[in-house]
Tab-separated table of C-alpha atoms in Angstrom:
chain	number	residue	atom	x	y	z
A	1	UNK	CA	34.973	64.804	161.810
A	2	UNK	CA	35.577	61.411	159.956
A	3	UNK	CA	39.067	61.455	160.282
A	4	UNK	CA	38.052	61.551	164.374
A	5	UNK	CA	35.268	58.446	163.850
A	6	UNK	CA	37.756	56.718	162.023
A	7	UNK	CA	40.849	57.059	164.541
A	8	UNK	CA	38.650	55.992	167.861
A	9	UNK	CA	36.900	52.944	165.599
A	10	UNK	CA	40.975	51.856	165.334
A	11	UNK	CA	41.673	52.415	168.599
A	12	UNK	CA	38.388	50.233	169.488
A	13	UNK	CA	39.670	47.332	166.943
A	14	UNK	CA	42.923	47.657	168.682
A	15	UNK	CA	41.739	47.412	171.789
A	16	UNK	CA	39.825	44.327	170.779
A	17	UNK	CA	42.652	42.456	169.505
A	18	UNK	CA	44.757	42.706	172.548
A	19	UNK	CA	41.801	41.575	174.390
A	20	UNK	CA	41.289	38.717	172.164
A	21	UNK	CA	44.739	37.194	173.015
A	22	UNK	CA	43.994	37.581	177.038
A	23	UNK	CA	40.432	35.965	177.127
A	24	UNK	CA	39.784	33.439	179.802
A	25	UNK	CA	38.563	29.973	177.993
A	26	UNK	CA	34.752	31.389	179.835
A	27	UNK	CA	34.781	34.694	177.906
A	28	UNK	CA	36.099	32.525	174.507
A	29	UNK	CA	32.764	30.448	175.788
A	30	UNK	CA	30.398	33.375	176.261
A	31	UNK	CA	31.567	35.013	172.735
A	32	UNK	CA	31.147	31.408	170.681
A	33	UNK	CA	27.360	31.479	172.449
A	34	UNK	CA	27.245	35.293	172.248
A	35	UNK	CA	28.017	34.795	168.429
A	36	UNK	CA	25.637	31.923	167.803
A	37	UNK	CA	23.184	34.139	168.673
A	38	UNK	CA	23.423	37.294	167.181
A	39	UNK	CA	25.933	36.800	164.144
A	40	UNK	CA	23.771	35.451	161.465
A	41	UNK	CA	25.218	36.969	158.399
A	42	UNK	CA	22.412	39.769	158.050
A	43	UNK	CA	25.056	42.501	159.136
A	44	UNK	CA	23.528	44.035	162.150
A	45	UNK	CA	26.037	42.007	164.261
A	46	UNK	CA	29.504	41.194	164.399
A	47	UNK	CA	32.162	39.789	166.682
A	48	UNK	CA	33.154	43.432	167.500
A	49	UNK	CA	29.705	44.043	168.691
A	50	UNK	CA	29.850	41.444	171.775
A	51	UNK	CA	28.823	43.155	174.730
A	52	UNK	CA	32.007	41.296	176.892
A	53	UNK	CA	34.659	43.319	175.236
A	54	UNK	CA	34.130	46.057	177.877
A	55	UNK	CA	35.073	44.516	180.673
A	56	UNK	CA	38.159	42.611	179.620
A	57	UNK	CA	39.365	45.832	177.608
A	58	UNK	CA	38.744	47.529	180.890
A	59	UNK	CA	40.141	44.476	182.798
A	60	UNK	CA	43.890	45.057	180.878
A	61	UNK	CA	43.873	48.607	180.540
A	62	UNK	CA	44.565	48.991	184.615
């Protein structure tokens, strides 16, 4: 069970890395603005939590 969860997390990170290479300028700006509000060093959020990843991943998965 632990192994499956780790594999799923690794797969998600791999998709995010690929998504980051195809981001539009608008998406890059949106990520930067989201990070300013949410990634504040308290450990609650990280860049990988950005909700904008899903539409990019969906776009490149087709």
